PDB file of C-alpha atoms in Angstrom:
ATOM      1  CA  MET Q  31      94.378  30.525  40.443  1.00 51.00           C
ATOM      2  CA  ALA Q  32      97.105  27.962  41.048  1.00 47.00           C
ATOM      3  CA  GLU Q  33      94.663  26.038  43.241  1.00 50.00           C
ATOM      4  CA  LEU Q  34      92.391  25.462  40.257  1.00 46.00           C
ATOM      5  CA  PHE Q  35      95.151  23.717  38.343  1.00 47.00           C
ATOM      6  CA  VAL Q  36      96.263  21.742  41.414  1.00 47.00           C
ATOM      7  CA  LYS Q  37      92.905  19.940  41.341  1.00 47.00           C
ATOM      8  CA  GLN Q  38      93.264  19.020  37.676  1.00 49.00           C
ATOM      9  CA  SER Q  39      96.987  18.378  37.328  1.00 47.00           C
ATOM     10  CA  GLU Q  40      96.576  14.894  35.867  1.00 53.00           C
ATOM     11  CA  PRO Q  41      94.092  15.823  33.098  1.00 51.00           C
ATOM     12  CA  TYR Q  42      96.182  18.924  32.419  1.00 51.00           C
ATOM     13  CA  ALA Q  43      99.272  16.773  31.877  1.00 55.00           C
ATOM     14  CA  GLN Q  44      97.359  14.303  29.707  1.00 60.00           C
ATOM     15  CA  ALA Q  45      95.359  16.615  27.497  1.00 68.00           C
ATOM     16  CA  ARG Q  46      97.065  19.970  27.033  1.00 71.00           C
ATOM     17  CA  PRO Q  47      98.778  20.481  23.667  1.00 82.00           C
ATOM     18  CA  ASP Q  48     102.486  20.648  23.123  1.00 86.00           C
ATOM     19  CA  TYR Q  49     103.737  23.775  21.418  1.00 94.00           C
ATOM     20  CA  PRO Q  50     104.938  23.822  17.808  1.00 95.00           C
ATOM     21  CA  LYS Q  51     108.600  23.370  17.009  1.00 96.00           C
ATOM     22  CA  GLU Q  52     108.429  26.446  14.776  1.00 97.00           C
ATOM     23  CA  LEU Q  53     107.577  28.578  17.809  1.00 98.00           C
ATOM     24  CA  PHE Q  54     110.731  27.604  19.675  1.00 98.00           C
ATOM     25  CA  GLU Q  55     112.892  27.872  16.575  1.00 97.00           C
ATOM     26  CA  PHE Q  56     111.625  31.420  16.000  1.00 98.00           C
ATOM     27  CA  ILE Q  57     112.292  32.405  19.620  1.00 98.00           C
ATOM     28  CA  ALA Q  58     115.755  30.832  19.570  1.00 98.00           C
ATOM     29  CA  THR Q  59     116.771  32.917  16.549  1.00 97.00           C
ATOM     30  CA  LYS Q  60     116.167  36.030  18.654  1.00 97.00           C
ATOM     31  CA  THR Q  61     118.514  35.058  21.505  1.00 96.00           C
ATOM     32  CA  PRO Q  62     122.214  35.398  20.588  1.00 93.00           C
ATOM     33  CA  PHE Q  63     123.210  32.843  23.231  1.00 96.00           C
ATOM     34  CA  HIS Q  64     121.518  29.604  24.265  1.00 98.00           C
ATOM     35  CA  ASP Q  65     122.987  28.997  27.691  1.00 98.00           C
ATOM     36  CA  LEU Q  66     120.086  29.424  30.120  1.00 98.00           C
ATOM     37  CA  ALA Q  67     116.292  29.724  29.795  1.00 98.00           C
ATOM     38  CA  TRP Q  68     113.755  30.250  32.571  1.00 98.00           C
ATOM     39  CA  ASP Q  69     110.243  28.876  31.965  1.00 98.00           C
ATOM     40  CA  VAL Q  70     107.783  30.592  34.316  1.00 97.00           C
ATOM     41  CA  GLY Q  71     104.527  28.855  35.224  1.00 94.00           C
ATOM     42  CA  THR Q  72     105.998  25.696  33.742  1.00 93.00           C
ATOM     43  CA  GLY Q  73     103.076  23.543  34.876  1.00 90.00           C
ATOM     44  CA  THR Q  74     103.732  19.986  33.762  1.00 88.00           C
ATOM     45  CA  GLY Q  75     106.796  21.033  31.782  1.00 92.00           C
ATOM     46  CA  GLN Q  76     105.648  21.037  28.160  1.00 91.00           C
ATOM     47  CA  ALA Q  77     107.515  24.194  27.174  1.00 95.00           C
ATOM     48  CA  ALA Q  78     110.526  23.396  29.367  1.00 96.00           C
ATOM     49  CA  HIS Q  79     111.141  20.148  27.490  1.00 95.00           C
ATOM     50  CA  SER Q  80     111.126  21.872  24.118  1.00 96.00           C
ATOM     51  CA  LEU Q  81     113.447  24.592  25.420  1.00 97.00           C
ATOM     52  CA  ALA Q  82     115.829  21.936  26.745  1.00 97.00           C
ATOM     53  CA  GLU Q  83     116.431  20.753  23.191  1.00 97.00           C
ATOM     54  CA  ILE Q  84     117.849  24.180  22.305  1.00 98.00           C
ATOM     55  CA  TYR Q  85     119.215  25.714  25.509  1.00 98.00           C
ATOM     56  CA  LYS Q  86     122.047  24.191  27.550  1.00 98.00           C
ATOM     57  CA  ASN Q  87     120.111  24.558  30.786  1.00 98.00           C
ATOM     58  CA  VAL Q  88     116.487  25.274  31.635  1.00 98.00           C
ATOM     59  CA  ILE Q  89     114.867  26.268  34.911  1.00 97.00           C
ATOM     60  CA  GLY Q  90     111.159  25.514  35.159  1.00 97.00           C
ATOM     61  CA  THR Q  91     109.280  27.170  38.011  1.00 95.00           C
ATOM     62  CA  ASP Q  92     105.697  26.923  39.191  1.00 94.00           C
ATOM     63  CA  THR Q  93     103.745  27.811  42.310  1.00 92.00           C
ATOM     64  CA  SER Q  94     102.044  24.397  42.216  1.00 89.00           C
ATOM     65  CA  LEU Q  95     103.987  21.456  43.612  1.00 90.00           C
ATOM     66  CA  LYS Q  96     101.229  19.131  42.371  1.00 87.00           C
ATOM     67  CA  GLN Q  97     101.738  20.310  38.802  1.00 85.00           C
ATOM     68  CA  LEU Q  98     105.490  19.834  39.098  1.00 91.00           C
ATOM     69  CA  GLN Q  99     104.933  16.241  40.203  1.00 89.00           C
ATOM     70  CA  PHE Q 100     103.669  15.475  36.689  1.00 85.00           C
ATOM     71  CA  THR Q 101     106.804  16.738  34.955  1.00 88.00           C
ATOM     72  CA  THR Q 102     109.288  14.278  33.501  1.00 84.00           C
ATOM     73  CA  SER Q 103     112.950  14.678  34.320  1.00 88.00           C
ATOM     74  CA  ARG Q 104     115.663  15.649  31.904  1.00 94.00           C
ATOM     75  CA  PRO Q 105     119.350  16.183  32.779  1.00 96.00           C
ATOM     76  CA  ASN Q 106     119.443  19.843  31.773  1.00 98.00           C
ATOM     77  CA  ILE Q 107     116.123  20.892  33.385  1.00 97.00           C
ATOM     78  CA  ARG Q 108     115.827  21.974  37.019  1.00 97.00           C
ATOM     79  CA  TYR Q 109     112.311  22.332  38.407  1.00 96.00           C
ATOM     80  CA  GLU Q 110     111.624  24.601  41.350  1.00 95.00           C
ATOM     81  CA  GLN Q 111     108.498  25.472  43.310  1.00 95.00           C
ATOM     82  CA  THR Q 112     108.317  29.225  43.871  1.00 94.00           C
ATOM     83  CA  PRO Q 113     105.927  31.589  45.687  1.00 92.00           C
ATOM     84  CA  PRO Q 114     103.440  33.602  43.578  1.00 88.00           C
ATOM     85  CA  VAL Q 115     105.382  36.824  44.201  1.00 89.00           C
ATOM     86  CA  MET Q 116     109.165  36.950  44.613  1.00 92.00           C
ATOM     87  CA  SER Q 117     111.622  39.677  45.497  1.00 92.00           C
ATOM     88  CA  THR Q 118     114.793  39.993  43.431  1.00 92.00           C
ATOM     89  CA  THR Q 119     116.639  38.433  46.367  1.00 94.00           C
ATOM     90  CA  GLU Q 120     114.402  35.365  46.161  1.00 94.00           C
ATOM     91  CA  VAL Q 121     114.794  35.247  42.380  1.00 95.00           C
ATOM     92  CA  ASN Q 122     118.560  35.303  42.839  1.00 95.00           C
ATOM     93  CA  GLU Q 123     118.348  32.412  45.320  1.00 94.00           C
ATOM     94  CA  LYS Q 124     115.694  30.222  43.692  1.00 94.00           C
ATOM     95  CA  VAL Q 125     116.097  30.934  39.991  1.00 96.00           C
ATOM     96  CA  ALA Q 126     119.255  32.624  38.732  1.00 96.00           C
ATOM     97  CA  PRO Q 127     121.657  35.509  39.435  1.00 96.00           C
ATOM     98  CA  GLU Q 128     121.275  38.943  37.948  1.00 95.00           C
ATOM     99  CA  SER Q 129     121.921  39.292  34.186  1.00 95.00           C
ATOM    100  CA  SER Q 130     122.494  35.552  33.682  1.00 97.00           C
ATOM    101  CA  VAL Q 131     119.451  34.366  31.707  1.00 98.00           C
ATOM    102  CA  ASP Q 132     119.194  34.426  27.912  1.00 98.00           C
ATOM    103  CA  LEU Q 133     115.461  33.808  27.687  1.00 98.00           C
ATOM    104  CA  VAL Q 134     112.400  33.996  29.926  1.00 98.00           C
ATOM    105  CA  THR Q 135     109.288  32.192  28.671  1.00 98.00           C
ATOM    106  CA  VAL Q 136     105.701  32.073  29.877  1.00 97.00           C
ATOM    107  CA  ALA Q 137     103.375  29.583  28.177  1.00 96.00           C
ATOM    108  CA  GLN Q 138      99.612  30.114  28.656  1.00 93.00           C
ATOM    109  CA  ALA Q 139     100.199  31.787  32.036  1.00 93.00           C
ATOM    110  CA  LEU Q 140     101.155  35.466  31.607  1.00 96.00           C
ATOM    111  CA  HIS Q 141      97.561  36.552  32.245  1.00 95.00           C
ATOM    112  CA  TRP Q 142      97.679  34.944  35.717  1.00 91.00           C
ATOM    113  CA  LEU Q 143     100.812  36.769  36.882  1.00 93.00           C
ATOM    114  CA  ASP Q 144     101.326  39.889  38.965  1.00 93.00           C
ATOM    115  CA  LEU Q 145     102.815  41.678  35.965  1.00 95.00           C
ATOM    116  CA  PRO Q 146     104.640  44.594  37.676  1.00 94.00           C
ATOM    117  CA  ASN Q 147     106.389  42.171  40.028  1.00 93.00           C
ATOM    118  CA  PHE Q 148     107.080  39.657  37.274  1.00 94.00           C
ATOM    119  CA  TYR Q 149     108.538  42.239  34.905  1.00 95.00           C
ATOM    120  CA  GLU Q 150     110.832  43.412  37.680  1.00 95.00           C
ATOM    121  CA  GLN Q 151     112.071  39.820  37.946  1.00 95.00           C
ATOM    122  CA  VAL Q 152     112.502  39.614  34.174  1.00 96.00           C
ATOM    123  CA  ARG Q 153     114.614  42.768  34.039  1.00 95.00           C
ATOM    124  CA  PHE Q 154     116.702  41.459  36.927  1.00 96.00           C
ATOM    125  CA  VAL Q 155     117.606  38.048  35.478  1.00 97.00           C
ATOM    126  CA  LEU Q 156     117.882  38.778  31.755  1.00 97.00           C
ATOM    127  CA  LYS Q 157     121.200  39.545  30.148  1.00 96.00           C
ATOM    128  CA  LYS Q 158     121.557  43.097  28.885  1.00 91.00           C
ATOM    129  CA  PRO Q 159     121.050  44.158  26.141  1.00 87.00           C
ATOM    130  CA  ASN Q 160     120.141  40.906  24.395  1.00 88.00           C
ATOM    131  CA  GLY Q 161     117.984  39.066  26.930  1.00 96.00           C
ATOM    132  CA  VAL Q 162     114.586  38.082  25.523  1.00 98.00           C
ATOM    133  CA  VAL Q 163     111.188  37.524  27.104  1.00 98.00           C
ATOM    134  CA  ALA Q 164     108.589  35.485  25.202  1.00 98.00           C
ATOM    135  CA  ALA Q 165     105.019  34.828  26.316  1.00 98.00           C
ATOM    136  CA  TRP Q 166     102.306  33.057  24.412  1.00 98.00           C
ATOM    137  CA  CYS Q 167      98.756  31.854  24.767  1.00 97.00           C
ATOM    138  CA  TYR Q 168      96.468  29.661  22.727  1.00 96.00           C
ATOM    139  CA  THR Q 169      92.822  30.318  22.096  1.00 96.00           C
ATOM    140  CA  LEU Q 170      89.869  27.998  21.494  1.00 96.00           C
ATOM    141  CA  PRO Q 171      90.931  25.021  19.366  1.00 96.00           C
ATOM    142  CA  ARG Q 172      89.410  24.214  15.989  1.00 97.00           C
ATOM    143  CA  VAL Q 173      88.520  20.711  14.782  1.00 95.00           C
ATOM    144  CA  ASN Q 174      85.897  20.899  12.020  1.00 94.00           C
ATOM    145  CA  ASP Q 175      82.629  22.762  11.434  1.00 93.00           C
ATOM    146  CA  SER Q 176      80.466  20.260  13.325  1.00 94.00           C
ATOM    147  CA  VAL Q 177      82.660  20.004  16.424  1.00 95.00           C
ATOM    148  CA  ASP Q 178      83.473  23.715  16.399  1.00 96.00           C
ATOM    149  CA  GLN Q 179      79.772  24.632  16.576  1.00 96.00           C
ATOM    150  CA  VAL Q 180      79.266  22.456  19.660  1.00 97.00           C
ATOM    151  CA  LEU Q 181      82.482  23.721  21.231  1.00 98.00           C
ATOM    152  CA  ASP Q 182      81.527  27.357  20.688  1.00 98.00           C
ATOM    153  CA  ARG Q 183      78.187  26.765  22.415  1.00 97.00           C
ATOM    154  CA  PHE Q 184      79.885  24.974  25.283  1.00 98.00           C
ATOM    155  CA  TYR Q 185      82.423  27.776  25.641  1.00 97.00           C
ATOM    156  CA  ALA Q 186      79.639  30.362  25.763  1.00 97.00           C
ATOM    157  CA  GLU Q 187      77.919  28.362  28.515  1.00 96.00           C
ATOM    158  CA  SER Q 188      81.183  28.230  30.466  1.00 97.00           C
ATOM    159  CA  HIS Q 189      81.720  32.017  30.386  1.00 95.00           C
ATOM    160  CA  PRO Q 190      80.338  32.726  33.882  1.00 96.00           C
ATOM    161  CA  TYR Q 191      83.015  30.463  35.367  1.00 96.00           C
ATOM    162  CA  TRP Q 192      86.085  31.957  33.696  1.00 96.00           C
ATOM    163  CA  ASP Q 193      88.274  34.420  35.540  1.00 92.00           C
ATOM    164  CA  SER Q 194      88.272  37.938  34.094  1.00 92.00           C
ATOM    165  CA  ALA Q 195      91.882  37.377  32.978  1.00 91.00           C
ATOM    166  CA  ARG Q 196      90.550  35.008  30.321  1.00 94.00           C
ATOM    167  CA  LYS Q 197      89.606  38.073  28.285  1.00 95.00           C
ATOM    168  CA  LEU Q 198      93.308  38.696  27.671  1.00 96.00           C
ATOM    169  CA  VAL Q 199      93.560  35.259  26.057  1.00 96.00           C
ATOM    170  CA  GLU Q 200      90.429  35.813  23.981  1.00 96.00           C
ATOM    171  CA  ASN Q 201      92.079  38.990  22.673  1.00 97.00           C
ATOM    172  CA  GLU Q 202      95.197  37.011  21.734  1.00 97.00           C
ATOM    173  CA  TYR Q 203      97.381  38.947  24.234  1.00 97.00           C
ATOM    174  CA  ARG Q 204      96.967  42.101  22.138  1.00 97.00           C
ATOM    175  CA  ASP Q 205      95.819  44.059  25.174  1.00 95.00           C
ATOM    176  CA  ILE Q 206      98.193  42.643  27.772  1.00 96.00           C
ATOM    177  CA  ASP Q 207     100.842  44.946  29.240  1.00 96.00           C
ATOM    178  CA  PHE Q 208     104.155  44.033  27.587  1.00 97.00           C
ATOM    179  CA  PRO Q 209     106.688  46.848  28.111  1.00 96.00           C
ATOM    180  CA  PHE Q 210     109.602  45.557  26.051  1.00 96.00           C
ATOM    181  CA  GLU Q 211     111.362  46.515  22.829  1.00 95.00           C
ATOM    182  CA  PRO Q 212     110.946  44.587  19.569  1.00 96.00           C
ATOM    183  CA  VAL Q 213     113.557  41.901  19.015  1.00 96.00           C
ATOM    184  CA  ASP Q 214     115.923  42.054  16.056  1.00 93.00           C
ATOM    185  CA  GLY Q 215     114.219  41.570  12.716  1.00 94.00           C
ATOM    186  CA  THR Q 216     110.820  42.774  13.911  1.00 95.00           C
ATOM    187  CA  ASN Q 217     109.229  46.180  14.350  1.00 95.00           C
ATOM    188  CA  GLU Q 218     106.695  45.143  16.976  1.00 96.00           C
ATOM    189  CA  THR Q 219     106.349  42.749  19.898  1.00 97.00           C
ATOM    190  CA  GLY Q 220     103.489  40.803  18.339  1.00 95.00           C
ATOM    191  CA  PRO Q 221     101.330  38.905  18.644  1.00 98.00           C
ATOM    192  CA  PHE Q 222     102.906  36.568  16.108  1.00 98.00           C
ATOM    193  CA  GLN Q 223     100.724  33.599  15.202  1.00 98.00           C
ATOM    194  CA  PHE Q 224     101.588  29.902  15.159  1.00 98.00           C
ATOM    195  CA  VAL Q 225      99.502  26.714  15.239  1.00 97.00           C
ATOM    196  CA  SER Q 226      99.819  23.733  17.559  1.00 95.00           C
ATOM    197  CA  GLU Q 227      98.314  20.464  16.329  1.00 94.00           C
ATOM    198  CA  LYS Q 228      97.384  17.491  18.483  1.00 92.00           C
ATOM    199  CA  LEU Q 229      95.858  14.208  17.323  1.00 92.00           C
ATOM    200  CA  MET Q 230      92.993  13.391  19.697  1.00 92.00           C
ATOM    201  CA  ASN Q 231      90.034  11.081  20.031  1.00 92.00           C
ATOM    202  CA  LEU Q 232      86.784  12.218  21.616  1.00 93.00           C
ATOM    203  CA  GLU Q 233      87.681  11.004  25.096  1.00 92.00           C
ATOM    204  CA  GLU Q 234      90.978  12.886  24.982  1.00 92.00           C
ATOM    205  CA  PHE Q 235      89.221  16.015  23.725  1.00 95.00           C
ATOM    206  CA  LEU Q 236      86.721  15.874  26.590  1.00 95.00           C
ATOM    207  CA  THR Q 237      89.634  15.419  29.007  1.00 92.00           C
ATOM    208  CA  TYR Q 238      91.101  18.624  27.589  1.00 93.00           C
ATOM    209  CA  LEU Q 239      87.823  20.440  28.299  1.00 95.00           C
ATOM    210  CA  LYS Q 240      87.932  19.134  31.874  1.00 93.00           C
ATOM    211  CA  SER Q 241      91.379  20.691  32.259  1.00 89.00           C
ATOM    212  CA  TRP Q 242      89.896  24.186  31.834  1.00 92.00           C
ATOM    213  CA  SER Q 243      90.016  26.344  34.951  1.00 90.00           C
ATOM    214  CA  ALA Q 244      86.380  27.272  34.235  1.00 94.00           C
ATOM    215  CA  TYR Q 245      85.377  23.616  34.400  1.00 95.00           C
ATOM    216  CA  GLN Q 246      87.003  23.263  37.825  1.00 92.00           C
ATOM    217  CA  THR Q 247      85.440  26.519  39.059  1.00 94.00           C
ATOM    218  CA  ALA Q 248      81.991  25.336  37.982  1.00 96.00           C
ATOM    219  CA  LYS Q 249      82.557  21.947  39.596  1.00 94.00           C
ATOM    220  CA  ASP Q 250      83.567  23.615  42.863  1.00 93.00           C
ATOM    221  CA  LYS Q 251      80.229  25.451  42.756  1.00 96.00           C
ATOM    222  CA  GLY Q 252      78.309  22.225  42.207  1.00 97.00           C
ATOM    223  CA  VAL Q 253      77.809  22.729  38.470  1.00 97.00           C
ATOM    224  CA  GLU Q 254      78.713  20.024  35.946  1.00 97.00           C
ATOM    225  CA  LEU Q 255      79.316  21.679  32.577  1.00 97.00           C
ATOM    226  CA  LEU Q 256      79.779  18.425  30.686  1.00 97.00           C
ATOM    227  CA  VAL Q 257      76.285  17.075  31.313  1.00 97.00           C
ATOM    228  CA  ASP Q 258      75.051  14.088  29.300  1.00 97.00           C
ATOM    229  CA  ARG Q 259      73.309  16.339  26.757  1.00 97.00           C
ATOM    230  CA  VAL Q 260      76.536  18.213  26.017  1.00 97.00           C
ATOM    231  CA  VAL Q 261      78.596  15.022  25.806  1.00 97.00           C
ATOM    232  CA  GLU Q 262      76.055  13.572  23.374  1.00 96.00           C
ATOM    233  CA  ASP Q 263      76.275  16.747  21.280  1.00 96.00           C
ATOM    234  CA  PHE Q 264      80.036  16.369  21.094  1.00 96.00           C
ATOM    235  CA  LYS Q 265      79.715  12.669  20.295  1.00 94.00           C
ATOM    236  CA  GLY Q 266      77.249  13.358  17.485  1.00 93.00           C
ATOM    237  CA  ALA Q 267      79.491  16.056  16.006  1.00 94.00           C
ATOM    238  CA  TRP Q 268      82.556  13.841  16.307  1.00 93.00           C
ATOM    239  CA  GLU Q 269      80.782  10.906  14.617  1.00 88.00           C
ATOM    240  CA  SER Q 270      79.496  13.092  11.784  1.00 81.00           C
ATOM    241  CA  ASP Q 271      83.001  13.238  10.403  1.00 69.00           C
ATOM    242  CA  GLU Q 272      85.293  10.458   9.231  1.00 60.00           C
ATOM    243  CA  GLY Q 273      86.553   8.149  11.975  1.00 55.00           C
ATOM    244  CA  GLY Q 274      83.497   7.734  14.203  1.00 56.00           C
ATOM    245  CA  SER Q 275      83.235   8.581  17.886  1.00 55.00           C
ATOM    246  CA  TYR Q 276      86.567   7.006  18.747  1.00 61.00           C
ATOM    247  CA  GLY Q 277      88.449   8.150  15.663  1.00 83.00           C
ATOM    248  CA  LYS Q 278      91.401  10.466  16.003  1.00 90.00           C
ATOM    249  CA  LYS Q 279      91.092  13.984  14.672  1.00 93.00           C
ATOM    250  CA  VAL Q 280      93.597  16.782  14.250  1.00 93.00           C
ATOM    251  CA  VAL Q 281      92.840  19.467  16.816  1.00 95.00           C
ATOM    252  CA  LYS Q 282      94.397  22.833  15.953  1.00 96.00           C
ATOM    253  CA  TYR Q 283      95.220  25.360  18.667  1.00 97.00           C
ATOM    254  CA  PRO Q 284      95.944  28.925  17.448  1.00 97.00           C
ATOM    255  CA  VAL Q 285      99.018  30.189  19.341  1.00 98.00           C
ATOM    256  CA  PHE Q 286      99.776  33.896  19.802  1.00 98.00           C
ATOM    257  CA  LEU Q 287     103.271  35.031  20.799  1.00 98.00           C
ATOM    258  CA  ARG Q 288     104.453  38.299  22.360  1.00 98.00           C
ATOM    259  CA  ILE Q 289     108.245  38.635  22.279  1.00 98.00           C
ATOM    260  CA  GLY Q 290     110.603  41.444  23.230  1.00 97.00           C
ATOM    261  CA  LYS Q 291     113.959  42.332  24.691  1.00 96.00           C
ATOM    262  CA  VAL Q 292     115.043  44.396  27.650  1.00 90.00           C
ATOM    263  CA  LYS Q 293     116.340  47.875  27.113  1.00 77.00           C
ATOM    264  CA  ASN Q 294     120.073  48.464  26.955  1.00 66.00           C
ATOM    265  CA  VAL Q 295     120.784  49.823  30.430  1.00 55.00           C
TER     266      VAL Q 295
END
């Protein structure tokens, strides 16, 4: 799956939403210490940058070197390309030593991971008993009734080109394996809901659609999902609201968080 995002690294960096400040503030209240965070599947570094405002040091890892090339540097972030599957020895060498990490995060990527292997890594690096793992996804964005109707049709047409793992996102990570204990102050591991907002014009919104893995899969098979008819539908829906075809609109991405801590061993 990493190859799909390699081919669209630039639109991904341009169009994907940042995550809400409230999300990171909530997560930070659940980690007693803020020394080291590991952001897995960091992509172009959106989550890593927000974490770096709270945690002293952040490690952002991704299997895609092309994605990492679109990150922006920050003194307390270290980016590292890693293989899709790592042994604990490799984690120790490339990421962090055993029981040294306060927080592991995965933004919009948990459904792509080899979960048994990844959770072994998580248990290895997290501090015991207070180390926290937090993973979140966002579902189809909402704009307004007119745009949403066109988007829902477009999403339905794109279904044949999504990987089966997309179903986990559609279900808001409710069905994803997440074998951790509730963090302090909660009686479950979620999902807890947040909202990410991004101000976009039509061109930027279409660039976001082109960053979908399904769009790239279709393109690789010789299918253009954003044909003129579809683009015109989006343009008409966008113009039907205040601001015209080039006006900026608030695009809202529902975010769903699973959060837990490792057992006291």
